[in-house]
Coordinates of C-alpha atoms in Angstrom, one line a residue:
Chain S
M1 CA 0.1 0.0 -0.1
S2 CA 1.3 3.4 -0.9
I3 CA 1.5 6.5 1.5
T4 CA 1.6 10.0 0.3
V5 CA 2.5 12.7 2.6
K6 CA 1.6 16.3 1.2
N7 CA 2.8 19.5 2.2
I8 CA 2.9 18.8 5.9
Y9 CA 3.7 21.6 8.5
K10 CA 3.9 21.1 12.2
R11 CA 4.8 23.5 14.5
F12 CA 5.6 22.9 18.3
S13 CA 5.1 25.8 20.5
N14 CA 8.5 27.7 19.4
F15 CA 10.0 25.6 16.8
N16 CA 9.0 24.1 13.3
A17 CA 9.2 20.2 13.5
L18 CA 8.1 19.9 10.1
N19 CA 8.2 22.5 7.2
D20 CA 6.4 21.8 4.1
V21 CA 7.3 17.9 3.8
S22 CA 5.8 16.0 0.9
L23 CA 6.8 12.4 0.1
E24 CA 5.8 9.4 -1.9
F25 CA 6.5 6.1 -0.1
P26 CA 6.4 3.2 -2.6
T27 CA 4.1 0.1 -1.9
G28 CA 6.0 -2.8 -0.3
K29 CA 9.1 -1.1 0.2
L30 CA 11.1 -0.6 3.6
V31 CA 12.1 3.0 3.8
A32 CA 14.3 4.7 6.4
L33 CA 13.5 8.2 7.8
L34 CA 17.1 9.3 8.6
G35 CA 18.3 12.3 10.4
P36 CA 19.9 13.9 13.3
S37 CA 17.8 14.2 16.6
G38 CA 15.2 17.0 16.5
C39 CA 15.0 16.8 12.5
G40 CA 11.2 16.1 12.7
K41 CA 11.4 12.3 11.6
T42 CA 9.6 10.8 14.7
T43 CA 7.0 13.7 14.3
L44 CA 6.4 12.8 10.7
L45 CA 6.1 9.1 11.8
R46 CA 3.5 10.0 14.4
I47 CA 1.6 12.1 12.0
I48 CA 1.4 9.3 9.5
A49 CA 0.2 7.2 12.1
G50 CA -2.4 9.7 13.4
L51 CA -1.0 10.1 16.9
E52 CA -0.2 13.5 16.1
Q53 CA -2.1 16.1 13.9
A54 CA -0.4 18.2 11.3
D55 CA -1.2 21.8 11.2
R56 CA -1.3 21.8 7.5
G57 CA -1.2 19.1 4.9
E58 CA -2.4 15.7 3.9
I59 CA -1.6 12.0 4.7
W60 CA -3.2 9.7 1.7
L61 CA -3.1 6.1 2.3
E62 CA -3.8 3.9 -0.6
G63 CA -5.0 6.9 -2.8
V64 CA -7.4 7.9 -0.2
N65 CA -7.1 11.0 2.0
A66 CA -6.7 9.8 5.6
S67 CA -5.8 13.0 7.1
K68 CA -9.1 13.2 9.3
L69 CA -9.1 9.4 10.2
H70 CA -8.6 8.5 13.8
V71 CA -5.5 6.3 14.6
R72 CA -7.8 3.5 15.4
E73 CA -9.2 3.5 11.9
R74 CA -6.1 3.9 10.2
Q75 CA -5.0 0.3 10.6
I76 CA -1.5 1.0 11.1
G77 CA 1.0 -1.2 12.9
F78 CA 3.2 1.1 15.0
M79 CA 6.2 -0.1 17.0
F80 CA 7.3 2.3 19.7
Q81 CA 10.8 3.0 20.7
H82 CA 10.5 1.5 23.9
Y83 CA 8.1 -1.1 22.5
A84 CA 5.3 0.0 25.1
L85 CA 4.5 -3.8 25.9
F86 CA 1.7 -4.2 28.5
Q87 CA 3.4 -5.1 31.4
H88 CA 0.5 -6.7 33.3
M89 CA -0.1 -8.8 30.4
N90 CA 1.8 -12.0 29.2
V91 CA 3.2 -12.2 25.7
F92 CA 0.4 -14.2 24.4
D93 CA -2.2 -11.6 25.9
N94 CA 0.0 -8.6 24.5
I95 CA -0.1 -10.0 21.1
A96 CA -3.7 -11.0 21.3
F97 CA -4.6 -7.5 22.3
G98 CA -5.5 -5.8 19.0
L99 CA -7.6 -8.9 18.0
R100 CA -9.5 -8.7 21.4
M101 CA -10.3 -5.1 21.1
K102 CA -12.2 -5.4 17.9
P103 CA -15.9 -4.4 18.0
R104 CA -18.0 -7.4 18.8
H105 CA -19.4 -7.9 15.4
Q106 CA -15.8 -7.8 13.7
R107 CA -14.1 -10.0 16.5
S108 CA -13.1 -13.3 15.8
S109 CA -13.8 -16.3 18.0
E110 CA -11.2 -17.1 20.8
S111 CA -10.0 -20.3 19.0
V112 CA -9.2 -18.3 15.7
I113 CA -7.3 -15.6 17.9
V114 CA -5.4 -18.4 19.6
K115 CA -4.5 -19.8 16.2
R116 CA -3.5 -16.3 15.0
V117 CA -1.2 -15.5 18.1
N118 CA 0.6 -18.7 17.7
E119 CA 1.1 -18.3 14.0
L120 CA 2.7 -14.8 14.8
L121 CA 4.7 -16.4 17.8
E122 CA 6.3 -18.7 15.1
L123 CA 6.8 -15.8 12.8
V124 CA 8.8 -14.1 15.3
Q125 CA 10.5 -17.4 16.5
L126 CA 9.4 -17.1 20.0
A127 CA 6.6 -19.5 20.3
N128 CA 8.2 -21.0 23.9
L129 CA 7.9 -17.6 25.4
A130 CA 4.0 -17.1 25.2
Q131 CA 3.4 -17.3 29.0
R132 CA 6.4 -14.9 30.0
Y133 CA 5.8 -11.2 31.0
P134 CA 7.5 -8.5 29.2
A135 CA 9.9 -7.9 32.1
Q136 CA 11.3 -11.3 31.8
L137 CA 12.3 -10.8 28.3
S138 CA 15.6 -9.6 26.7
G139 CA 15.6 -6.3 24.9
G140 CA 15.9 -8.2 21.5
Q141 CA 12.8 -10.5 22.5
R142 CA 10.6 -7.8 23.5
Q143 CA 11.1 -5.9 20.1
R144 CA 9.9 -9.1 18.4
I145 CA 6.9 -9.4 20.5
A146 CA 6.2 -5.7 19.8
L147 CA 6.5 -6.5 16.2
A148 CA 4.1 -9.4 16.5
R149 CA 1.4 -7.5 18.4
A150 CA 1.7 -4.7 15.7
L151 CA 1.5 -7.4 13.0
A152 CA -1.8 -9.0 14.7
I153 CA -4.2 -6.6 13.4
N154 CA -2.9 -7.2 9.7
P155 CA -1.9 -3.6 9.4
R156 CA -1.7 -1.9 5.9
V157 CA 1.5 -0.1 6.9
L158 CA 4.2 -0.7 9.5
L159 CA 5.6 2.1 11.2
L160 CA 8.8 1.6 13.5
D161 CA 10.0 4.4 15.7
E162 CA 13.9 4.0 16.3
P163 CA 13.4 0.1 16.2
F164 CA 16.9 -0.7 17.3
G165 CA 17.6 2.3 19.5
A166 CA 17.0 0.6 22.7
L167 CA 19.2 -2.6 21.9
D168 CA 23.0 -3.1 22.4
A169 CA 25.4 -3.3 19.6
Q170 CA 25.5 -7.0 18.9
V171 CA 21.9 -7.9 19.2
R172 CA 21.0 -4.7 16.9
K173 CA 23.1 -6.1 14.2
D174 CA 21.3 -9.6 14.4
L175 CA 18.0 -7.9 14.7
R176 CA 18.7 -5.9 11.8
R177 CA 19.4 -8.8 9.4
W178 CA 16.1 -10.4 10.8
L179 CA 13.9 -7.5 10.3
R180 CA 15.1 -7.2 6.7
Q181 CA 14.4 -10.9 6.2
L182 CA 11.1 -10.6 7.7
H183 CA 10.2 -7.7 5.4
D184 CA 11.3 -9.7 2.4
E185 CA 8.8 -12.4 3.7
L186 CA 5.8 -10.1 4.2
H187 CA 6.3 -7.2 1.8
I188 CA 4.3 -4.9 3.9
T189 CA 5.1 -1.2 3.3
S190 CA 7.3 -0.1 6.3
I191 CA 8.9 3.1 7.4
F192 CA 11.3 3.2 10.2
V193 CA 13.0 6.0 11.9
T194 CA 16.6 5.8 12.8
H195 CA 19.4 8.5 13.5
D196 CA 21.8 5.7 12.6
Q197 CA 23.1 6.1 8.9
E198 CA 24.8 2.6 8.9
E199 CA 21.4 1.1 9.8
A200 CA 19.5 2.9 7.2
L201 CA 22.1 2.1 4.5
E202 CA 22.1 -1.5 5.6
V203 CA 18.5 -2.2 6.1
A204 CA 16.4 0.0 4.0
D205 CA 15.3 0.0 0.1
Q206 CA 14.9 3.7 0.2
I207 CA 16.5 6.5 2.5
V208 CA 14.7 10.0 3.2
L209 CA 17.2 12.0 4.7
M210 CA 15.7 14.8 6.8
H211 CA 17.3 17.8 8.2
K212 CA 15.7 20.7 10.3
G213 CA 12.0 19.7 9.2
Q214 CA 12.5 19.3 5.7
V215 CA 13.4 16.5 3.3
E216 CA 17.2 16.8 2.2
Q217 CA 17.4 13.8 -0.1
M218 CA 15.7 10.8 -1.0
G219 CA 17.0 7.9 -2.9
S220 CA 18.3 4.2 -2.9
P221 CA 21.0 3.9 0.0
L222 CA 23.8 3.6 -3.1
E223 CA 22.4 7.0 -4.5
V224 CA 22.3 8.9 -1.2
F225 CA 25.7 7.5 -0.2
T226 CA 27.5 7.9 -3.5
Q227 CA 25.6 11.1 -4.6
P228 CA 24.8 13.3 -1.7
A229 CA 22.6 16.1 -2.9
T230 CA 23.6 18.7 -0.4
P231 CA 26.7 19.7 2.1
F232 CA 24.5 18.3 4.9
A233 CA 23.7 14.9 3.2
Y234 CA 27.4 14.6 2.6
N235 CA 28.3 15.4 6.2
F236 CA 25.8 13.1 7.6
L237 CA 26.2 9.9 5.8
G238 CA 29.6 8.3 6.3
T239 CA 32.9 9.8 6.9
V240 CA 34.1 12.6 4.8
N241 CA 36.6 15.1 4.5
R242 CA 35.7 18.6 3.9
F243 CA 37.7 21.4 2.3
E244 CA 36.7 25.0 2.3
G245 CA 38.3 27.6 -0.4
T246 CA 37.9 29.3 -3.5
W247 CA 37.6 27.6 -7.1
Q248 CA 40.0 28.9 -9.7
Q249 CA 40.9 27.4 -13.2
G250 CA 40.7 23.7 -12.0
H251 CA 42.4 24.5 -8.6
L252 CA 40.7 24.5 -5.1
H253 CA 42.7 27.3 -3.1
S254 CA 42.3 26.7 0.5
A255 CA 44.3 28.9 2.9
G256 CA 47.5 28.8 1.0
D257 CA 47.2 25.3 -0.1
G258 CA 46.2 24.4 -3.7
V259 CA 44.4 21.3 -5.1
H260 CA 44.7 20.7 -8.5
L261 CA 41.8 18.5 -10.1
P262 CA 41.9 19.3 -14.1
H263 CA 39.2 16.8 -14.6
Q264 CA 36.8 18.1 -12.0
T265 CA 33.5 19.2 -13.4
L266 CA 31.8 22.0 -11.6
P267 CA 28.1 21.8 -10.8
A268 CA 25.9 24.6 -12.4
G269 CA 25.7 27.8 -10.6
I270 CA 29.6 28.0 -9.5
A271 CA 31.7 30.4 -11.3
E272 CA 35.4 31.0 -11.2
G273 CA 36.5 32.7 -8.0
D274 CA 33.5 31.5 -6.1
S275 CA 33.9 30.4 -2.5
V276 CA 33.1 26.5 -2.3
I277 CA 33.0 23.9 0.1
A278 CA 34.2 20.4 -1.4
F279 CA 34.1 16.9 0.0
A280 CA 35.9 13.8 -0.6
R281 CA 35.5 10.3 1.0
P282 CA 38.3 8.7 2.8
H283 CA 38.9 6.6 -0.1
E284 CA 38.9 9.3 -2.5
V285 CA 42.1 10.8 -0.8
R286 CA 45.9 10.1 -1.3
V287 CA 48.5 10.7 1.3
V288 CA 52.1 11.7 -0.1
P289 CA 55.2 12.7 1.7
S290 CA 56.0 16.3 1.4
C291 CA 59.2 16.2 0.1
E292 CA 58.6 14.1 -3.1
Q293 CA 58.6 15.6 -6.4
L294 CA 55.1 13.8 -6.8
A295 CA 53.5 16.4 -4.5
P296 CA 53.8 19.6 -6.2
H297 CA 50.1 20.3 -4.8
G298 CA 47.8 19.1 -1.8
I299 CA 46.8 20.2 1.6
K300 CA 49.7 20.4 4.0
A301 CA 49.2 18.1 7.0
K302 CA 50.7 15.8 9.4
I303 CA 50.1 12.1 10.0
A304 CA 48.5 11.8 13.7
R305 CA 47.8 7.9 13.5
I306 CA 48.0 5.0 11.2
L307 CA 45.7 2.1 11.8
A308 CA 46.8 -0.5 9.5
F309 CA 44.5 -3.5 10.6
G310 CA 43.3 -5.6 7.6
P311 CA 43.9 -4.8 4.0
T312 CA 42.8 -1.1 4.2
A313 CA 44.6 1.1 6.5
R314 CA 43.0 4.2 8.0
I315 CA 45.2 7.3 8.4
E316 CA 44.2 10.1 10.5
L317 CA 45.7 13.5 9.7
V318 CA 45.8 17.1 11.0
R319 CA 46.0 19.9 8.9
T320 CA 49.0 22.2 9.5
H321 CA 48.9 25.9 8.6
E322 CA 49.1 29.2 10.5
H323 CA 45.7 30.6 9.4
S324 CA 43.4 28.6 11.3
S325 CA 42.7 28.5 15.0
Q326 CA 40.7 25.3 14.8
P327 CA 42.6 22.2 14.0
E328 CA 41.1 20.3 10.9
Y329 CA 41.2 16.8 10.6
Y330 CA 41.2 14.4 7.8
E331 CA 40.8 10.8 7.3
A332 CA 42.2 8.8 4.5
N333 CA 41.9 5.1 3.6
I334 CA 44.7 3.6 1.4
P335 CA 45.8 -0.2 0.7
T336 CA 47.9 -1.3 3.7
H337 CA 50.7 -2.3 1.5
E338 CA 51.1 1.3 0.3
I339 CA 52.1 2.5 3.6
Q340 CA 55.4 0.6 3.4
Q341 CA 55.9 1.5 -0.3
L342 CA 55.4 5.3 0.7
Q343 CA 57.3 4.9 3.9
L344 CA 54.6 6.6 6.0
Y345 CA 54.9 7.0 9.7
E346 CA 53.1 8.9 12.5
G347 CA 54.2 12.5 12.7
Q348 CA 55.2 12.7 9.3
A349 CA 54.5 16.1 7.2
V350 CA 52.5 14.9 4.3
K351 CA 50.3 16.2 1.8
V352 CA 46.7 15.3 1.2
Q353 CA 45.5 15.1 -2.4
P354 CA 41.9 14.4 -3.0
T355 CA 41.4 12.4 -6.1
R356 CA 38.0 13.4 -6.7
L357 CA 35.8 16.3 -5.2
Q358 CA 32.1 17.2 -4.8
V359 CA 31.9 20.7 -5.0
F360 CA 29.0 22.7 -3.5
A361 CA 28.8 26.7 -3.2
A362 CA 29.6 27.9 0.2
Chain N
M1 CA 30.3 -25.2 63.3
A2 CA 31.2 -21.6 62.2
T3 CA 29.1 -20.4 59.0
A4 CA 30.6 -17.9 57.0
K5 CA 29.5 -14.3 57.6
T6 CA 27.1 -13.2 55.3
F7 CA 28.7 -10.3 53.2
R8 CA 26.6 -7.3 53.0
V9 CA 27.1 -4.2 50.9
L10 CA 25.0 -2.0 53.2
P11 CA 26.3 -2.1 56.8
G12 CA 24.1 -1.6 59.9
F13 CA 21.6 -4.1 59.4
G14 CA 21.4 -5.0 63.0
L15 CA 21.1 -1.5 64.1
T16 CA 18.6 -0.3 61.8
L17 CA 16.4 -3.6 62.6
G18 CA 16.9 -2.7 66.3
Y19 CA 16.1 0.7 66.0
T20 CA 13.0 -0.1 64.0
L21 CA 11.7 -2.5 66.3
V22 CA 12.3 -0.3 69.5
Y23 CA 10.7 2.7 67.9
L24 CA 7.7 0.7 66.7
S25 CA 7.3 -0.9 70.0
L26 CA 7.4 2.5 71.7
I27 CA 5.1 4.2 69.3
V28 CA 2.5 1.5 68.4
L29 CA 2.9 -1.6 70.2
I30 CA 3.2 -0.9 73.8
P31 CA 0.0 1.6 73.7
L32 CA -2.1 -1.2 71.7
A33 CA -1.0 -3.8 74.2
A34 CA -1.9 -1.5 77.0
V35 CA -5.4 -1.4 75.5
F36 CA -5.6 -5.2 75.5
I37 CA -4.3 -5.3 79.1
K38 CA -6.8 -2.7 80.5
A39 CA -9.6 -4.6 78.4
T40 CA -8.6 -7.9 80.7
S41 CA -9.6 -6.1 83.8
L42 CA -13.1 -7.1 82.9
S43 CA -14.2 -10.5 83.2
F44 CA -15.2 -12.2 80.2
A45 CA -18.9 -12.1 80.7
D46 CA -18.7 -8.1 81.4
F47 CA -16.6 -7.9 78.3
W48 CA -18.9 -9.7 76.1
Q49 CA -21.7 -7.9 77.4
T50 CA -20.2 -4.6 76.9
V51 CA -19.0 -5.3 73.2
T52 CA -22.5 -7.1 72.0
D53 CA -24.6 -4.1 73.3
P54 CA -27.2 -3.6 70.6
Q55 CA -26.3 0.1 70.7
V56 CA -22.3 -0.9 70.3
V57 CA -23.0 -3.6 67.6
S58 CA -25.0 -0.9 65.7
S59 CA -22.2 1.5 66.2
Y60 CA -19.7 -0.9 64.5
R61 CA -22.0 -1.3 61.6
V62 CA -22.4 2.4 61.1
T63 CA -18.6 2.9 61.5
F64 CA -17.3 0.3 59.1
L65 CA -20.1 0.5 56.4
T66 CA -19.7 4.3 56.2
S67 CA -16.0 4.1 56.3
L68 CA -16.0 1.5 53.5
A69 CA -18.6 3.4 51.5
A70 CA -16.4 6.9 51.9
A71 CA -13.2 5.0 50.7
A72 CA -15.1 3.7 47.6
I73 CA -16.3 7.0 47.0
N74 CA -13.2 8.7 47.2
V75 CA -11.4 6.1 45.0
I76 CA -13.8 6.9 42.2
F77 CA -13.6 10.6 42.6
G78 CA -10.1 10.8 43.6
L79 CA -8.9 8.7 40.6
L80 CA -11.0 11.4 38.4
L81 CA -9.4 14.1 40.4
A82 CA -5.8 12.7 40.0
W83 CA -6.5 12.1 36.3
S84 CA -7.4 15.7 35.4
L85 CA -4.5 17.1 37.4
V86 CA -1.8 14.8 35.8
R87 CA -3.2 14.7 32.1
Y88 CA -4.4 18.2 31.4
E89 CA -3.3 21.6 31.9
F90 CA -5.6 24.3 33.0
W91 CA -5.8 27.6 34.7
G92 CA -5.5 27.3 38.3
K93 CA -4.2 23.9 38.3
R94 CA -1.7 24.8 40.9
V95 CA -4.5 26.0 43.1
V96 CA -6.6 23.0 42.8
D97 CA -3.6 20.9 43.6
A98 CA -3.0 22.8 46.7
L99 CA -6.7 22.7 47.8
I100 CA -6.6 18.9 47.7
D101 CA -4.1 18.7 50.7
L102 CA -6.6 21.0 52.9
P103 CA -8.4 18.2 54.7
F104 CA -5.2 16.9 55.8
A105 CA -4.4 20.3 57.4
L106 CA -7.9 21.7 58.6
P107 CA -8.8 20.7 62.3
T108 CA -11.4 18.0 61.9
A109 CA -13.6 19.7 64.2
V110 CA -13.7 22.7 62.0
A111 CA -14.7 20.5 59.0
G112 CA -17.3 19.0 61.1
I113 CA -19.1 22.2 62.3
T114 CA -18.8 23.7 58.5
L115 CA -20.2 20.4 57.0
S116 CA -22.9 20.5 59.5
A117 CA -23.7 24.0 58.9
L118 CA -23.8 23.6 55.0
Y119 CA -26.0 20.2 55.1
A120 CA -28.5 21.2 57.9
K121 CA -31.9 21.9 56.8
N122 CA -31.5 25.6 56.6
G123 CA -27.8 25.5 55.3
W124 CA -26.7 26.2 51.7
I125 CA -26.7 22.7 50.4
G126 CA -28.9 21.1 52.9
S127 CA -31.9 23.7 52.1
L128 CA -31.5 22.6 48.4
L129 CA -31.7 19.0 49.3
A130 CA -34.7 19.1 51.9
P131 CA -37.3 19.8 49.1
L132 CA -36.1 16.5 47.4
G133 CA -36.6 14.7 50.7
I134 CA -32.9 14.1 51.1
K135 CA -31.6 14.7 54.9
V136 CA -27.8 14.7 55.1
A137 CA -27.2 16.3 58.6
F138 CA -27.7 14.2 61.6
T139 CA -28.1 11.0 59.3
P140 CA -25.6 8.2 58.3
L141 CA -25.6 10.2 55.0
G142 CA -24.0 13.1 56.9
I143 CA -21.3 10.9 58.4
L144 CA -20.4 9.5 54.8
V145 CA -20.1 13.3 53.7
A146 CA -17.7 14.0 56.5
L147 CA -15.7 10.9 56.0
T148 CA -15.4 11.3 52.3
F149 CA -14.2 14.9 53.0
I150 CA -11.3 13.8 55.1
G151 CA -10.4 10.7 52.9
L152 CA -10.1 12.5 49.6
P153 CA -6.3 13.5 49.8
F154 CA -5.0 10.0 50.6
V155 CA -6.6 8.9 47.5
V156 CA -5.4 11.4 45.3
R157 CA -1.8 11.7 46.7
T158 CA -1.3 8.0 46.1
I159 CA -2.6 7.8 42.5
Q160 CA -1.4 11.2 41.3
P161 CA 2.5 10.2 41.1
V162 CA 1.9 6.8 39.9
L163 CA -0.1 8.2 36.9
Q164 CA 2.5 10.9 36.2
E165 CA 4.8 8.1 35.9
L166 CA 2.9 6.0 33.6
S167 CA 3.9 6.7 30.0
L168 CA 1.2 8.0 27.6
E169 CA 3.0 5.5 25.0
F170 CA 0.8 2.6 26.5
E171 CA -2.2 4.3 25.8
E172 CA -1.2 5.2 22.4
A173 CA -0.3 1.5 21.5
A174 CA -3.6 0.4 22.9
T175 CA -5.1 2.8 20.4
T176 CA -2.9 1.9 17.3
L177 CA -4.1 -1.6 18.2
G178 CA -7.7 -0.6 17.6
A179 CA -8.8 0.1 21.3
N180 CA -11.2 2.9 22.0
R181 CA -10.8 5.1 24.8
W182 CA -12.8 2.9 27.3
Q183 CA -10.8 0.0 26.4
A184 CA -7.7 1.6 26.7
S185 CA -8.3 2.8 30.2
R186 CA -10.0 -0.5 31.1
Y187 CA -7.4 -2.7 30.0
V188 CA -4.2 -0.6 30.0
V189 CA -4.2 2.1 32.5
L190 CA -6.4 0.6 35.2
P191 CA -4.2 -2.5 35.9
A192 CA -1.4 -0.2 36.0
L193 CA -2.8 1.9 38.5
L194 CA -4.6 -0.9 40.7
P195 CA -1.8 -1.2 43.3
A196 CA -2.0 2.7 44.0
I197 CA -5.8 2.5 44.0
I198 CA -5.8 0.0 46.6
T199 CA -3.1 1.9 48.9
G200 CA -5.4 5.2 48.4
F201 CA -8.4 2.9 49.6
T202 CA -6.5 1.4 52.3
L203 CA -5.5 4.9 53.7
A204 CA -8.7 6.5 53.2
F205 CA -10.7 3.6 54.8
A206 CA -8.3 3.7 58.0
R207 CA -8.5 7.3 58.4
A208 CA -12.2 7.1 58.3
V209 CA -12.5 4.2 60.7
G210 CA -10.7 6.3 63.2
E211 CA -12.3 9.7 62.5
Y212 CA -14.1 11.4 65.5
G213 CA -13.8 15.2 65.3
S214 CA -15.6 15.9 61.9
V215 CA -18.2 13.2 62.4
V216 CA -19.7 14.0 65.7
F217 CA -20.9 17.2 64.8
I218 CA -22.6 16.2 61.6
A219 CA -23.9 12.8 62.6
G220 CA -26.5 13.9 65.3
N221 CA -25.5 10.9 67.2
I222 CA -28.9 9.2 67.2
P223 CA -28.4 5.9 69.1
M224 CA -28.6 3.0 66.8
V225 CA -28.9 5.2 63.7
S226 CA -25.9 7.6 63.6
E227 CA -23.7 6.9 66.4
I228 CA -20.1 5.9 65.6
T229 CA -17.8 3.4 67.6
P230 CA -15.3 6.2 68.4
L231 CA -18.1 8.5 70.0
L232 CA -19.2 5.4 72.2
I233 CA -15.6 5.0 73.6
I234 CA -15.5 8.7 74.3
T235 CA -19.0 8.5 76.1
R236 CA -17.6 5.5 78.2
L237 CA -14.7 7.5 79.2
E238 CA -16.5 10.6 80.4
Q239 CA -18.5 8.2 82.5
F240 CA -15.1 7.0 84.0
D241 CA -15.8 3.5 82.4
V242 CA -12.3 3.0 81.1
A243 CA -12.5 -0.7 81.2
G244 CA -15.6 -0.5 79.1
A245 CA -14.3 1.9 76.7
T246 CA -11.0 -0.3 76.1
A247 CA -13.2 -3.4 75.4
I248 CA -15.0 -1.7 72.7
A249 CA -11.6 -0.5 71.5
V250 CA -10.2 -3.7 71.4
V251 CA -13.0 -5.0 69.1
M252 CA -12.3 -1.9 66.9
L253 CA -8.6 -2.9 66.8
V254 CA -9.2 -6.6 65.9
V255 CA -11.8 -5.6 63.2
S256 CA -9.4 -3.1 61.7
F257 CA -6.4 -5.3 61.9
I258 CA -8.3 -8.0 59.8
L259 CA -10.0 -5.6 57.3
L260 CA -6.3 -4.0 56.7
L261 CA -4.8 -7.6 56.4
V262 CA -7.1 -8.5 53.8
I263 CA -6.5 -5.4 51.8
N264 CA -2.8 -5.9 52.3
V265 CA -3.1 -9.4 50.8
L266 CA -5.0 -7.8 47.8
Q267 CA -2.3 -5.0 47.7
H268 CA 0.5 -7.7 47.5
W269 CA -1.3 -9.5 44.8
A270 CA -1.7 -6.2 42.7
S271 CA 1.7 -5.0 43.1
S272 CA 3.3 -8.1 42.0
Q273 CA 1.6 -7.2 38.9
G274 CA 2.8 -3.7 39.3
S275 CA 6.3 -4.5 39.8
R276 CA 6.6 -6.0 36.5
L277 CA 5.6 -2.8 35.2
K278 CA 8.4 -1.1 36.7
E279 CA 11.0 -3.5 35.8
G280 CA 9.9 -3.6 32.2
K281 CA 9.9 0.4 32.1
A282 CA 13.5 0.4 33.5
A283 CA 14.8 -1.9 30.9

């Protein structure tokens, strides 16, 4: 089922949580709402669920305007960040809750309910825990029960608020994979909120990157990672090196250093001599000893640390120049064997040479 | 054979336990024991005759029934009050919140006189009720009004903090699962509040059983109709019948103790459900 969000505005007493957000969530896909805390992602999720009312704008479910529908009538599965399992009910009763609350004429007989709950317990692989109470479960088990409870009402859409937020690192990783598999089985249109870019990249079919109440970029994980549309998107997704300066004749001039990139294409709207912000991923950066003839250009820096575990080494660098009061840090990923070839060592003066830059107007 | 000394992180177990027992004995147990000892100065026949006197038996009924009824009324309306105070913002909320404690602070005699003035046939409220054939002052109904008044803060003040702690998420979860307002309250909120409700009920009830000051003014103290047990005890004392007074007091103590014990068992059962709630939230 498709979800369409049209021009949503939401203001809390003194801050704009959502500012003209319009989105189209494709049927059967798992979409991540990604952004830093306070970007409005949870508010948007709650508005789609009907737990919050938008000041302006519309929510369409399956081509029907659902803006005025009550939460109860939207038939949406919602999983809360801390799961909100009913503590005085055991696992079985928790899952059966939605089925038992139906109006009498729609309610299934108890035997049908028992059958359905057992199916769901099978689905989340916790059939042996039916009689336990939520307090007796681990975090990961609680999450699965919360999911089973949300699925019990045959929701048209599944909304998950920070589904992995309350779990520790190892469990989180397992559950991510499990959630992805479950989605591939059920194909129910799902949206989950997260502030963890790795989680979004790994689990989602589509990523909606949000910032300050607006949509910054929407696309597949690959698109969003490799072609960030804005400086914010670049900064937020993955590690990135940031250079500020002016652009002149294929050179980035930055505080006395120059980077020469003759084949670099400039985005429209940037003219010669403009101030720019440029980004390069750690793997798009070369590190060359300063003395070498090889290094007529580049950003002067010092190697702070070399982490040579595995085939790719990580080099942490500090920029060295007089003009800046704040230290600037860079990161480079290079094949480990090159460290010996180039004879790099910690404390060495080097030049950082980006091989590719993504340039934005400052 | 020497057993290994139990290791405790918190020191002073012996000291605190000893202190607790001594203090409890001084303040509670010794005075109560004195009541029992004093009562034994009567022969069993005299004792039995005193405590089964029809006038006395009817006073037990009045006392315990009105106390239970008042506690029940307080649970219902105290719950509503606590709910409004926790869940809604309104102008003057602070003042309302402070007003709730007034029955705690007011001398009970003042409350009694005020209530009887209000509910008397010519009082502000009494005069409105009189044409309907409802008499409040000088009837058991008047006792009920007084006991409800003094018991209210106990219920509100025990439910309020628990309700405050109860996350709205639980109700929201119930709603997304299709529960209507009533179902969410009945199946999700109420079970979570049950331990606090029982505690509030117990406190209000215990307070009402022992209440004297506010009741004697509004009750009218008509024998067999609106006489409460504490009043009978005072009457005996005024007649220098100390043994008779303590005999009645012993019966009151025993009945109260049994009732409180029953409520405590209920309480234990309910809080074993409630403790799961807390653990779950912390995790």
